[in-house]
Coordinates of C-alpha atoms in Angstrom, one line a residue:
X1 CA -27.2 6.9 -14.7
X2 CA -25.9 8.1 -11.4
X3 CA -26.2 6.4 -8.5
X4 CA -26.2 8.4 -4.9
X5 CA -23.1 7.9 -2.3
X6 CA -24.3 6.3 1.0
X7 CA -23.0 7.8 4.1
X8 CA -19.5 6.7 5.5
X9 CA -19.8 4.3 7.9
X10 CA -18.7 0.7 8.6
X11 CA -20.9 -2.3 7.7
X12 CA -20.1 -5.1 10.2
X13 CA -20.7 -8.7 10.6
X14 CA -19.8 -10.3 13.4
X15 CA -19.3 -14.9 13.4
X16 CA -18.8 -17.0 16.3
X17 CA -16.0 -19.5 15.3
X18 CA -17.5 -22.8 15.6
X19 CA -16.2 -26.2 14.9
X20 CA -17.1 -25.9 11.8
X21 CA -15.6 -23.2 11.1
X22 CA -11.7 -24.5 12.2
X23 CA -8.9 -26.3 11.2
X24 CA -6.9 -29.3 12.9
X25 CA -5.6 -26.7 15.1
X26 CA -8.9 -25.4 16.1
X27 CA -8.5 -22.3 14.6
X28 CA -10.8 -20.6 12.1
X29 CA -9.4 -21.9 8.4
X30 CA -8.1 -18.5 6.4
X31 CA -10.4 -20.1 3.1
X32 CA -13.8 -19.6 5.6
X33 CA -12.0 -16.0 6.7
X34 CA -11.8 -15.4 3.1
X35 CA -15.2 -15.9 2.4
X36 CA -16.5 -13.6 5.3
X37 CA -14.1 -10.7 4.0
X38 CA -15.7 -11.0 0.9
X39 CA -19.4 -11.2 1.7
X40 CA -18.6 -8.1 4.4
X41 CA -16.9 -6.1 1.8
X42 CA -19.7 -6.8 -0.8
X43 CA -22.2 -5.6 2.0
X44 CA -20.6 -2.4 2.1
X45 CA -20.0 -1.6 -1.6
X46 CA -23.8 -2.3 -2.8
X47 CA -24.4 -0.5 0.0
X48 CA -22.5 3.0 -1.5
X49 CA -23.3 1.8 -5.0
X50 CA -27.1 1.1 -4.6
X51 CA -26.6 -1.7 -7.3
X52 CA -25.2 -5.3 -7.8
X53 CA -21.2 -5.2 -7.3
X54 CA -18.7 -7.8 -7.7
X55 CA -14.8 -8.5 -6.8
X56 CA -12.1 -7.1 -9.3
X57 CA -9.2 -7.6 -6.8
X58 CA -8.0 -7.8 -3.6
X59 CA -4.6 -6.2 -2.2
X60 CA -1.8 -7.9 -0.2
X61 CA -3.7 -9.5 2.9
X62 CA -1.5 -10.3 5.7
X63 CA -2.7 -12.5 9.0
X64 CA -1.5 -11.0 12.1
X65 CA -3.5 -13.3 14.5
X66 CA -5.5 -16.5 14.5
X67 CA -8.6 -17.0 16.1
X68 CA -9.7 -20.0 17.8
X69 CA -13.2 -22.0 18.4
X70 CA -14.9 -20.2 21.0
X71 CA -13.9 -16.8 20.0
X72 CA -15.4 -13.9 18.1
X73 CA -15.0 -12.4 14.8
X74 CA -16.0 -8.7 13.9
X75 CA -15.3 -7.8 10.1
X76 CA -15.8 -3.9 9.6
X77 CA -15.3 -2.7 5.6
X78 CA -16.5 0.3 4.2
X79 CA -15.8 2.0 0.8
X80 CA -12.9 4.4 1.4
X81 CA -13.1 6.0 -2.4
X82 CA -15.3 5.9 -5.7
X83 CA -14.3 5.8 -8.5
X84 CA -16.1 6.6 -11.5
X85 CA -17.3 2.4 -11.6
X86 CA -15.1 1.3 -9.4
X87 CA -14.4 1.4 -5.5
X88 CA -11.8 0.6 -2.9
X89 CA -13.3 -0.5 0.6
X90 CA -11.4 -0.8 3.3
X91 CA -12.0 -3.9 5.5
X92 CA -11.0 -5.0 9.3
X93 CA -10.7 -8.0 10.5
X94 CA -10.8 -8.6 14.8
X95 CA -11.0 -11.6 16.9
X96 CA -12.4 -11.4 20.4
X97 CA -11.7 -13.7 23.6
X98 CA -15.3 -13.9 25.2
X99 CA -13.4 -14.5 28.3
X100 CA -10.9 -12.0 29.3
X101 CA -12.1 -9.7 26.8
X102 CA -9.3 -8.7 24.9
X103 CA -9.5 -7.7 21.3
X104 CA -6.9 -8.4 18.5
X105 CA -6.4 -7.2 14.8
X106 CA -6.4 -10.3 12.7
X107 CA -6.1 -8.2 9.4
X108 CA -6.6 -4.7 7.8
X109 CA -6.6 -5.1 3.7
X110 CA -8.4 -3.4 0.8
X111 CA -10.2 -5.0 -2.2
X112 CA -11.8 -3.3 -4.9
X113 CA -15.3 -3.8 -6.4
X114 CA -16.9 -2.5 -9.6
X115 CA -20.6 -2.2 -10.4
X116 CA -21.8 -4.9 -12.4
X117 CA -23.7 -2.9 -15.5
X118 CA -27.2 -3.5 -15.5
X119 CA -28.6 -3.5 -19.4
X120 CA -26.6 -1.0 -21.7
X121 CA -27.0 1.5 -18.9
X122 CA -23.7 3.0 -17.8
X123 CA -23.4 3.5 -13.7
X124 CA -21.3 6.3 -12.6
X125 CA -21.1 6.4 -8.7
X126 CA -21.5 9.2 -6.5
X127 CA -18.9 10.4 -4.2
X128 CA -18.5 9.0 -0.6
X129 CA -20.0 11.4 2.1
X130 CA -17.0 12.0 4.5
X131 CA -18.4 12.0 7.8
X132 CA -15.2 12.0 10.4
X133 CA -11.4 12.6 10.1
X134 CA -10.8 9.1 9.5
X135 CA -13.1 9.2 6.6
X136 CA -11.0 12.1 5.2
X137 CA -7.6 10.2 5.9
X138 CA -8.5 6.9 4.2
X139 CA -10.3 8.9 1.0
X140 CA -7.1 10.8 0.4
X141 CA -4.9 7.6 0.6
X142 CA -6.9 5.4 -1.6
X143 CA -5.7 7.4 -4.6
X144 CA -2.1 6.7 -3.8
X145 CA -2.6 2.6 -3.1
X146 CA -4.4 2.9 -6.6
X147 CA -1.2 4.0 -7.8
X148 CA 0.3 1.3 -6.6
X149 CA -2.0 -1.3 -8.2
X150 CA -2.0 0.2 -11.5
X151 CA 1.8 0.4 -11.5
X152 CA 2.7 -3.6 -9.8
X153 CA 2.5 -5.3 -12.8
X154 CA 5.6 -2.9 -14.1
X155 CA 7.2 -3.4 -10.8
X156 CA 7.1 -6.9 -11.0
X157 CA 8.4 -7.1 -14.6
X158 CA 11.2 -4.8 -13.9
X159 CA 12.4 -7.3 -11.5
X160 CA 11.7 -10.2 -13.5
X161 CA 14.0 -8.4 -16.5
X162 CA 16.4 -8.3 -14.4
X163 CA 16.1 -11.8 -13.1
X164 CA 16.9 -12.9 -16.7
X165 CA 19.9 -11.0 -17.1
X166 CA 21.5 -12.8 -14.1
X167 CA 20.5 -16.3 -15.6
X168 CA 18.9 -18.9 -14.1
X169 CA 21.7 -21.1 -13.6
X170 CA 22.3 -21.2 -10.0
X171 CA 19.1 -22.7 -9.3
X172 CA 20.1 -26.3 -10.0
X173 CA 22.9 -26.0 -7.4
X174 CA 21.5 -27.6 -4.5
X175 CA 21.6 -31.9 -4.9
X176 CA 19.4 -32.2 -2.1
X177 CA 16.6 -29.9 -3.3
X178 CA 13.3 -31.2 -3.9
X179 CA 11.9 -31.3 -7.0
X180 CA 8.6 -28.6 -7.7
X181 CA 6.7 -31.7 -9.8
X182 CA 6.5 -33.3 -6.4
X183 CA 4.5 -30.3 -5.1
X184 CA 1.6 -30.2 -7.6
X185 CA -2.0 -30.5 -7.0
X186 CA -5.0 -30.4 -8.9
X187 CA -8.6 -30.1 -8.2
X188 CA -11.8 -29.5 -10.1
X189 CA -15.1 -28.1 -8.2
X190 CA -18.6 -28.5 -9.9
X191 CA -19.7 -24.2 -9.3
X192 CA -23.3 -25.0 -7.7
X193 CA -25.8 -22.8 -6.5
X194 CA -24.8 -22.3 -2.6
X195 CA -21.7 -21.7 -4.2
X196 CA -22.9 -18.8 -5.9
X197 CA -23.7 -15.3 -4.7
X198 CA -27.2 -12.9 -5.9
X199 CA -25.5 -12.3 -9.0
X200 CA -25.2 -15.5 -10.2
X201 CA -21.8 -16.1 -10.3
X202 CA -19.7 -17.5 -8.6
X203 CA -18.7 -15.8 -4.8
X204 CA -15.5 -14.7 -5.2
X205 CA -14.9 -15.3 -1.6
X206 CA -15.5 -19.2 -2.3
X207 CA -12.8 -18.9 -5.0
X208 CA -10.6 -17.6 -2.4
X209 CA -11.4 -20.6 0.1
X210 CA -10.6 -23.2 -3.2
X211 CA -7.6 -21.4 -3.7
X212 CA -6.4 -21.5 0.2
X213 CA -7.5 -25.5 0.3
X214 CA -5.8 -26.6 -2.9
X215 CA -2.4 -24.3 -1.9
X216 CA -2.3 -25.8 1.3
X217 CA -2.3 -29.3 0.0
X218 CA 0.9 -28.5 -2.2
X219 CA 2.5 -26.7 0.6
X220 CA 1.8 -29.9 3.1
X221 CA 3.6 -32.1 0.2
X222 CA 7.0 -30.1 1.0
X223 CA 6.9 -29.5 4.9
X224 CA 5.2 -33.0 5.9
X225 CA 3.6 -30.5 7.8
X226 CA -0.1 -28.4 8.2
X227 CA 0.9 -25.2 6.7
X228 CA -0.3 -21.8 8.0
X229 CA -1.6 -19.1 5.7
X230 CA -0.3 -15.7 6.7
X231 CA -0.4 -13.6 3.5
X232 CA -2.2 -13.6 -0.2
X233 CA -0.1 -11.9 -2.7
X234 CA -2.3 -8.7 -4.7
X235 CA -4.8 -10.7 -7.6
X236 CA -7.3 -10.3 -10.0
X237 CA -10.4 -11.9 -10.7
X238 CA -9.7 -11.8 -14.8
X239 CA -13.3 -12.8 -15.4
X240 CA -16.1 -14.2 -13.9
X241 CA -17.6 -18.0 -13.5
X242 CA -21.5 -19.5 -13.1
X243 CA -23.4 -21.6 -11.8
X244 CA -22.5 -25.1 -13.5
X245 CA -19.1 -24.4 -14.2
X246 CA -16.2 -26.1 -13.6
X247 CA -13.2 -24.9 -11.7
X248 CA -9.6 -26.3 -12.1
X249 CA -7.5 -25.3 -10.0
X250 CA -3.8 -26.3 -10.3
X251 CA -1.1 -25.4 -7.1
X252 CA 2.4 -26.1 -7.3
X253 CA 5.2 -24.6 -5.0
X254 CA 7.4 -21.5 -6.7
X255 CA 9.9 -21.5 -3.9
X256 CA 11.1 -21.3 -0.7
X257 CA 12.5 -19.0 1.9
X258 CA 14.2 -20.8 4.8
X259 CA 10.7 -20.4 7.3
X260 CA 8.0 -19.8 4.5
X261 CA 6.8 -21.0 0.9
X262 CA 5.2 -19.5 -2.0
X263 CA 2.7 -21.8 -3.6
X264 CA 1.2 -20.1 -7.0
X265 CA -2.6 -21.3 -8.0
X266 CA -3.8 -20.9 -11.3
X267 CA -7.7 -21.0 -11.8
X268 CA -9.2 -21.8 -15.2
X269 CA -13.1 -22.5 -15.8
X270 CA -15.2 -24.3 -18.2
X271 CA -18.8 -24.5 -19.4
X272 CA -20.2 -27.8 -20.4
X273 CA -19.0 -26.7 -24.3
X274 CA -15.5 -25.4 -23.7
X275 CA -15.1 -28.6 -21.0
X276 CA -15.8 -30.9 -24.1
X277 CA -13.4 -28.4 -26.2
X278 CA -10.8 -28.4 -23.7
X279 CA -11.2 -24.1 -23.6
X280 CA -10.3 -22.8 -20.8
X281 CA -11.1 -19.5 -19.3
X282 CA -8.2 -18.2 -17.0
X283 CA -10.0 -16.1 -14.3
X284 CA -7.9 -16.1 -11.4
X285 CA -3.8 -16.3 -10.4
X286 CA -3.0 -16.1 -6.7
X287 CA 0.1 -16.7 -4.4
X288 CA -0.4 -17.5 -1.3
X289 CA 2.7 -17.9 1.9
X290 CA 2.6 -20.4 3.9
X291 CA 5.0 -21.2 7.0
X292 CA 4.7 -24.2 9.1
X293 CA 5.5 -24.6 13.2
X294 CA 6.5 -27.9 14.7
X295 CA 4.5 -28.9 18.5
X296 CA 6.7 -26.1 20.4
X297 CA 5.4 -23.5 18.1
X298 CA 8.7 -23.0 16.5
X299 CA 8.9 -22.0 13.1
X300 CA 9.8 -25.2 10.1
X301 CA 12.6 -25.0 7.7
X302 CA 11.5 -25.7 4.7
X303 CA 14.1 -27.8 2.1
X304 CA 14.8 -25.6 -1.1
X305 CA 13.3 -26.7 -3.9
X306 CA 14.7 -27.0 -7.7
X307 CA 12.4 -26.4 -11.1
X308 CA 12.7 -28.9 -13.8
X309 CA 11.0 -27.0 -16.5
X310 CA 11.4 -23.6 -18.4
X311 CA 7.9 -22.3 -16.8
X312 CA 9.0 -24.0 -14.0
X313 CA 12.1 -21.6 -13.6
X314 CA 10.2 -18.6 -14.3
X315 CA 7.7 -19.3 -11.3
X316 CA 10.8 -19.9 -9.4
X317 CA 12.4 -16.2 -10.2
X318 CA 8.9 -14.8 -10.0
X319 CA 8.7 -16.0 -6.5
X320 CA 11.9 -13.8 -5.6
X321 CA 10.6 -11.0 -7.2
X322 CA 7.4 -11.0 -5.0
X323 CA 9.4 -11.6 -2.4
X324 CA 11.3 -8.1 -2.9
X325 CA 8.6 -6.9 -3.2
X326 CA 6.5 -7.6 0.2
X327 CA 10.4 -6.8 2.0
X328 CA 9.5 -3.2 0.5
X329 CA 5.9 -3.2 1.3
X330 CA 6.9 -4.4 4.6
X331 CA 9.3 -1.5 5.4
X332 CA 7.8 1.4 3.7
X333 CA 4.3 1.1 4.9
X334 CA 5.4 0.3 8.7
X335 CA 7.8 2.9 8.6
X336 CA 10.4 0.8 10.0
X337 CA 13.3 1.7 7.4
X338 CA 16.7 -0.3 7.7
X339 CA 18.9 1.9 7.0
X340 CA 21.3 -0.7 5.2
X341 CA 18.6 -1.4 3.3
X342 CA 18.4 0.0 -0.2
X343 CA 15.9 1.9 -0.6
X344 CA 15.8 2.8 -4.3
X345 CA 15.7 -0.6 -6.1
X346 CA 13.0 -0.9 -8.2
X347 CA 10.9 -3.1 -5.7
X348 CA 10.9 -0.2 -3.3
X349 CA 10.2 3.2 -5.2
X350 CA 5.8 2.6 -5.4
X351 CA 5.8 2.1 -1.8
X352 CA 8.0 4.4 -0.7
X353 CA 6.4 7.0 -2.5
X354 CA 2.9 5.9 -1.2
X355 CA 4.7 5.9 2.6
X356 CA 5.9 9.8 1.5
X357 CA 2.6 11.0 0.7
X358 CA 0.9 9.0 4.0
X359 CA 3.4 10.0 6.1
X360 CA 2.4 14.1 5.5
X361 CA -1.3 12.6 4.8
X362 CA -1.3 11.7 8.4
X363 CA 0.6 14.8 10.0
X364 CA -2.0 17.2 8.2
X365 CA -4.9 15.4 9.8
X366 CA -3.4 15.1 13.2
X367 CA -5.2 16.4 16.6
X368 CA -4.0 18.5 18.8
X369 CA -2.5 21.5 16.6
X370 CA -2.2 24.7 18.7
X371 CA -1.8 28.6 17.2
X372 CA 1.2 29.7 18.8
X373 CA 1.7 32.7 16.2
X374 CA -1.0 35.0 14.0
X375 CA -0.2 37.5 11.3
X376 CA -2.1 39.4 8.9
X377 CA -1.8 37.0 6.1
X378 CA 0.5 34.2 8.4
X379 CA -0.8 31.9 11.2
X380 CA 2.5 29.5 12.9
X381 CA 1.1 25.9 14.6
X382 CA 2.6 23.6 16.6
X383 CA 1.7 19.8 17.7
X384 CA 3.9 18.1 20.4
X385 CA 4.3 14.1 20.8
X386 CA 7.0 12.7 22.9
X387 CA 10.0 14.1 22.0
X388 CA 8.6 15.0 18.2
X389 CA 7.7 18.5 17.6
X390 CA 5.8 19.3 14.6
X391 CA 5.2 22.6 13.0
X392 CA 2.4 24.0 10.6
X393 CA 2.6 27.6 8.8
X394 CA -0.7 28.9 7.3
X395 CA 0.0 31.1 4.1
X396 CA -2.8 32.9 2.3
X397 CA -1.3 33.5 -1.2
X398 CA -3.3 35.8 -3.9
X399 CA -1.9 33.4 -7.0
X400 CA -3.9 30.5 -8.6
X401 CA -3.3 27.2 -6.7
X402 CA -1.9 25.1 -9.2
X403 CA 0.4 28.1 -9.9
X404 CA 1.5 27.6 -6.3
X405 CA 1.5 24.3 -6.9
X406 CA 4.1 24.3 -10.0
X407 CA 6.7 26.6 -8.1
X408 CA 6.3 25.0 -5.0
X409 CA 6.8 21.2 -6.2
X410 CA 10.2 22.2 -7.9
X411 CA 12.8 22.6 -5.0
X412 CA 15.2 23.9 -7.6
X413 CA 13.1 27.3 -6.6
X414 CA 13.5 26.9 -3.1
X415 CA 16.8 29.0 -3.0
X416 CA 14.7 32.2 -4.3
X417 CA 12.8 32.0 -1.1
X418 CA 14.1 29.7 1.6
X419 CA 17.7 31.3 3.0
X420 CA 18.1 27.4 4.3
X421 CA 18.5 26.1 1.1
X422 CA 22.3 26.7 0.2
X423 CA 22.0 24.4 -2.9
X424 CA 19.5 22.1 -4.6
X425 CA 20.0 19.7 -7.2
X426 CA 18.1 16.6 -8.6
X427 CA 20.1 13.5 -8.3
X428 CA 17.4 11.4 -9.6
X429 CA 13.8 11.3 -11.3
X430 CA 12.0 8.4 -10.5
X431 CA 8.8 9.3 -12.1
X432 CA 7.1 12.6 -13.0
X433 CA 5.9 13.0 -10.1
X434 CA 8.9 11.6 -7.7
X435 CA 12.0 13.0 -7.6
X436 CA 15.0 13.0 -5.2
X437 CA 16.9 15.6 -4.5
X438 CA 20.4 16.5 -2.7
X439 CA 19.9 19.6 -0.9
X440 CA 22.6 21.8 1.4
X441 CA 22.3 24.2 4.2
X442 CA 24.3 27.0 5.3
X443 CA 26.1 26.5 8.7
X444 CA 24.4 27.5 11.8
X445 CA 26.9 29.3 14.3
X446 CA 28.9 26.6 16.3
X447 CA 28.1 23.5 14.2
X448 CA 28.9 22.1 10.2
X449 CA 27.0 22.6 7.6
X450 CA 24.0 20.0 6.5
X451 CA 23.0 17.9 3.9
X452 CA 20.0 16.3 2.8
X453 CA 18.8 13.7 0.7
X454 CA 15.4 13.9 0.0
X455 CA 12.5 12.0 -2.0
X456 CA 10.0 14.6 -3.1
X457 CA 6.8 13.5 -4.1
X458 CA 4.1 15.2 -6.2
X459 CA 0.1 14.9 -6.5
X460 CA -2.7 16.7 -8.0
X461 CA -5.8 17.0 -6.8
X462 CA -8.8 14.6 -8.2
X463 CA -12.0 16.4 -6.5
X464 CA -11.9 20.4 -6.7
X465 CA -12.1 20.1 -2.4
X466 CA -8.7 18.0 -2.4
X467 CA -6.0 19.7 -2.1
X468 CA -2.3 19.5 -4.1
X469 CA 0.4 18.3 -2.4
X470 CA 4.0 18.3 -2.3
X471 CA 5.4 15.7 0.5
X472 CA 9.2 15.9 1.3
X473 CA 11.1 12.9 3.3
X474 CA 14.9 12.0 3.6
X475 CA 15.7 8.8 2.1
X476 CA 19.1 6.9 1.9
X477 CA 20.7 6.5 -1.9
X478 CA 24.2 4.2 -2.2
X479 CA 25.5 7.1 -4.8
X480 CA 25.2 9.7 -2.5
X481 CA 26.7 8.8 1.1
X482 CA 27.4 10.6 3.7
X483 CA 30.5 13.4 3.0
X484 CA 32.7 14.8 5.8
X485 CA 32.0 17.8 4.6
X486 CA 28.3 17.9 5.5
X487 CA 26.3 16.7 8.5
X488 CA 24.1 14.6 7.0
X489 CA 20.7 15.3 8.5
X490 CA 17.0 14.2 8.2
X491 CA 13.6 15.3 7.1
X492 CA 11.5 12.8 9.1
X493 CA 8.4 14.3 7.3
X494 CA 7.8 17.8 5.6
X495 CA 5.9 19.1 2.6
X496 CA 2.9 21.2 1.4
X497 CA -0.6 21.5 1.2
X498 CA -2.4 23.6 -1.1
X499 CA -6.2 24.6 -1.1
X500 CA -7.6 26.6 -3.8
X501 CA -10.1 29.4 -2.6
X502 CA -10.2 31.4 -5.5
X503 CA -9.6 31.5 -9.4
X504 CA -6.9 34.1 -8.1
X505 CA -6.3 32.7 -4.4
X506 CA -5.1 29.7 -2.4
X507 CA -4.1 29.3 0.8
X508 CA -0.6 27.0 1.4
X509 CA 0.0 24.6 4.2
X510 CA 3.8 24.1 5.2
X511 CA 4.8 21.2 7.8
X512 CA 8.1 19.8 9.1
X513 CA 7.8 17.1 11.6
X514 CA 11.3 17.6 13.4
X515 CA 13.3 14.8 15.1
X516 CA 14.7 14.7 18.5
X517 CA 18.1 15.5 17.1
X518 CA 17.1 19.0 16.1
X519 CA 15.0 20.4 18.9
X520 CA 18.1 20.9 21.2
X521 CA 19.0 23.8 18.5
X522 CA 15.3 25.0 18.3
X523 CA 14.6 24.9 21.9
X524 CA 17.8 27.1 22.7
X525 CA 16.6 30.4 20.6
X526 CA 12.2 29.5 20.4
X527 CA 11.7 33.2 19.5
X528 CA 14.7 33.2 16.9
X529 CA 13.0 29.9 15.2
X530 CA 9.5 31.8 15.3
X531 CA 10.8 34.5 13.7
X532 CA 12.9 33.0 11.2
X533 CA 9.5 31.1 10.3
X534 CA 7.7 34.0 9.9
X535 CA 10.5 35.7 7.6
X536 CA 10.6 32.4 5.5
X537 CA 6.9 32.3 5.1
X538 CA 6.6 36.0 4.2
X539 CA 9.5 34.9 1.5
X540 CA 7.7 32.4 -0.1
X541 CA 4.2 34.3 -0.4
X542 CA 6.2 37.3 -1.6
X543 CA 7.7 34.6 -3.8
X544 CA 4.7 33.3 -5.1
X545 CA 2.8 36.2 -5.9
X546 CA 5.7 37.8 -7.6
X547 CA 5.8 34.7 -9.9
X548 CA 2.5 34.0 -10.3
X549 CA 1.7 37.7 -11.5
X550 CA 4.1 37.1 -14.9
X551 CA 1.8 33.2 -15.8

């Protein structure tokens, strides 16, 4: 049974914080934001699916801003991508000084729902209708963050491997570290019917305000402090709860970071049988960071803290390994890249790969490209911002896309057709899909010759209207430093796009977002860059076709 896509479109809910609502600080308690999240995304899934839909997970949610009594919250979500029985909507979180006016973001996250079966009939959801530029942006990205959920538990036990390998002994070093024991806290809630949603179960979002009470509690116990949510580690609901069922939830600090904590909650229910039993159903782990500021607003230290039992000790190292984690979650998807950082550990690769792919995501679907150039089969765009000057070449290639696709995504091809590419070698396959490669250019008159490192990253299309694409950024690798030899130099953003318009026809999108650094040697010979473009273009068509004649 299908059911039909809704249009795009938000689904809002606006809340006046009230009393009620806050904290000890008068500002509205993160469990009660939780809730609202939850109901607003729920809103906006049925609304796509046409049918009863519940939680299956929530992403990393971060809080940028509090709001306080007085103020107003607006919660936006809307599903971003369906699929099959599932869906990821997108939700946004603002607060709102009646006052002066001014509007913050307190949060952007994604969660996913699923469609809760209805008798032995099988739901298969519809599309989303795309209905602006946005819409487009966020469908073609959900794909890739899906990538990233599916492939976080491997993340995280790559880490934890090789947590194990460099032993656990150092954590005992500190005499003045607080035992974890000291931090645990149990509760049990009765699930009763305001506590339940129109399915019957129990509302996920009220699981999420449990969890954020009962964390906050063991965090208090180490910072003799009121703790501060500001981010919920990505979870799963592992199954669901009723109405008469009891919750136990069980907190207990993992460990510290000098200014913030990670408390991990584990939530287990019982039915009136299995509570006699003692069988518990484990539906839910979380981990939640708190920090903690003193009357002056300045951040708390908080004391280290030392395990005292085996599963103690691997909370402990599973705490560092999230922590790694959200460092490379933090760089990669705000594009704000330390360059001494490393940026191939393991913790790294899934979102810098996601930040490779959104980066030329972003650049295609920019405003403001002009047609500078027009050829027969060849069309040369340019977009200007600041001192960034990105380029787009329009190709329409008589070969198969995926054909196109297949040469184009190897770079070990690029010297048949690209006079810039000296030499191209892969130094290192992170997946199928990702690879990196160390690439070298011919010298231009006056100045050494370049080098590149460069991630390239690889996607097929899902929907027949999506197009493949072949993203290209420079990214730093310890094995391969800088030579002097070579100017090192950067791609800030490059890559491919490639539409299918026939069985026998596609056309191919190039960009190259250029830095500052390389537009003094553009913007001394424009008309020699143009028509080196248009030379290189007319390579790689001649290029494809050629090759795509003999599959």
């Amino acid at each position: 049974m299908e059911r039909s896509g809704a249009a795009g479109g938000w689904v809002p809910m606006c809340r006046s914080v009230l009393p009620a609502h806050a904290n000890h600080r008068g500002e509205l308690s993160a469990g009660q934001l939780l809730k609202w999240m939850d109901a607003t995304a729920c809103l906006a899934a049925e609304k796509h699916a046409g049918v009863s839909c519940v939680t299956a997970s929530m992403d990393d949610i971060q809080f940028e801003e509090a709001a306080r009594v007085g103020q107003v919250i607006t919660i936006k979500a809307k599903v971003n991508r369906a699929f099959k029985t599932s869906m990821e909507v997108g939700i946004k979180v603002t607060v709102q000084d009646v006052l002066t006016n001014v509007e913050k973001i307190v949060s952007v996250a994604y969660a996913t729902y699923v469609v809760k079966p209805v008798g032995a009939k099988k739901i298969e959801l519809e599309p989303v209708k795309l209905l602006s530029a946005e819409d487009h942006l966020e469908h073609a990205l959900a794909t890739e963050r899906k990538r990233i959920r599916l492939g976080y538990q491997e993340i995280f036990q790559n880490l934890m491997q090789e947590s194990n390998k460099e032993g656990d002994h150092y954590v005992f070093e500190e005499e003045d570290a607080v035992s974890t024991d000291l931090t645990h806290v149990q509760t049990i809630e009765l699930v009763q019917p305001p506590h339940a949603n129109h399915h019957g179960n129990t509302f996920g979002g009220q699981i999420m305000a449990w969890m954020e009470t009962v964390a906050s509690i063991s965090a208090s116990r180490l910072c003799r402090s009121y703790p501060i949510l500001k981010s919920v580690d990505m979870f799963k609901f592992w199954g669901p709860s009723l109405v008469g069922d009891r919750l136990v939830f069980n907190a207990v600090v993992n460990n510290t970071f000098q200014n913030n904590v990670e408390v991990g909650v584990r939530i287990e229910a019982y039915n009136c049988e299995e509570w006699i039993k003692n069988q518990a159903r484990h539906i839910n782990s979380a981990f939640l960071i708190f920090n903690s500021v003193n009357d002056k607003g300045e951040l708390l230290t908080f004391p280290r803290v030392k395990p005292t039992t085996k599963d103690g000790v691997r909370r402990y190292h599973g705490a560092v390994a999230r922590k790694r984690i959200r460092l490379a979650r933090k760089y990669m998807l705000s594009a704000k890249e330390d360059k001494s950082y490393d940026l191939w550990e393991k913790s790294n690769q899934a979102y810098m790969n996601y930040s490779n792919i959104a980066t030329l995501t972003h650049l295609a679907a920019k405003p403001g490209w002009e047609i500078i150039r027009t050829l027969s089969n060849i069309k040369i765009w340019t977009c200007e911002d600041g001192d960034v000057l990105s380029l787009k070449v329009e190709m329409q290639v008589k070969t198969a896309s995926h054909v196109a696709f297949s040469l184009l995504s190897n770079f070990t091809n690029r010297q048949q057709w690209d006079k810039h590419f000296l030499t191209c070698e892969v130094l290192q396959a992170i997946s199928e899909d990702d690879k990196i490669y160390y690439v070298t250019s011919p010298p231009m008159t006056g100045h050494q010759p370049r080098d590149f490192v460069i991630l390239v990253s690889q996607r097929q299309p899902l929907e027949p209207s999506e197009p493949y694409i072949v993203a290209v950024k420079s990214v730093n690798l310890a094995s391969m430093p800088p030579s002097s030899e070579h100017c090192r130099s950067e791609i800030l953003c490059a890559g491919f796009q490639i539409y299918s318009d026939s069985a026998s026809s596609c056309t191919v999108y190039y960009f190259n977002q250029m830095s500052s650094g390389v537009l003094p040697y553009l913007c001394s010979n424009l008309t020699g860059l143009l028509n080196s473009i248009e030379d290189t273009a007319l390579e790689c068509i001649k290029f494809l076709e050629l090759k795509g004649s003999k599959c």
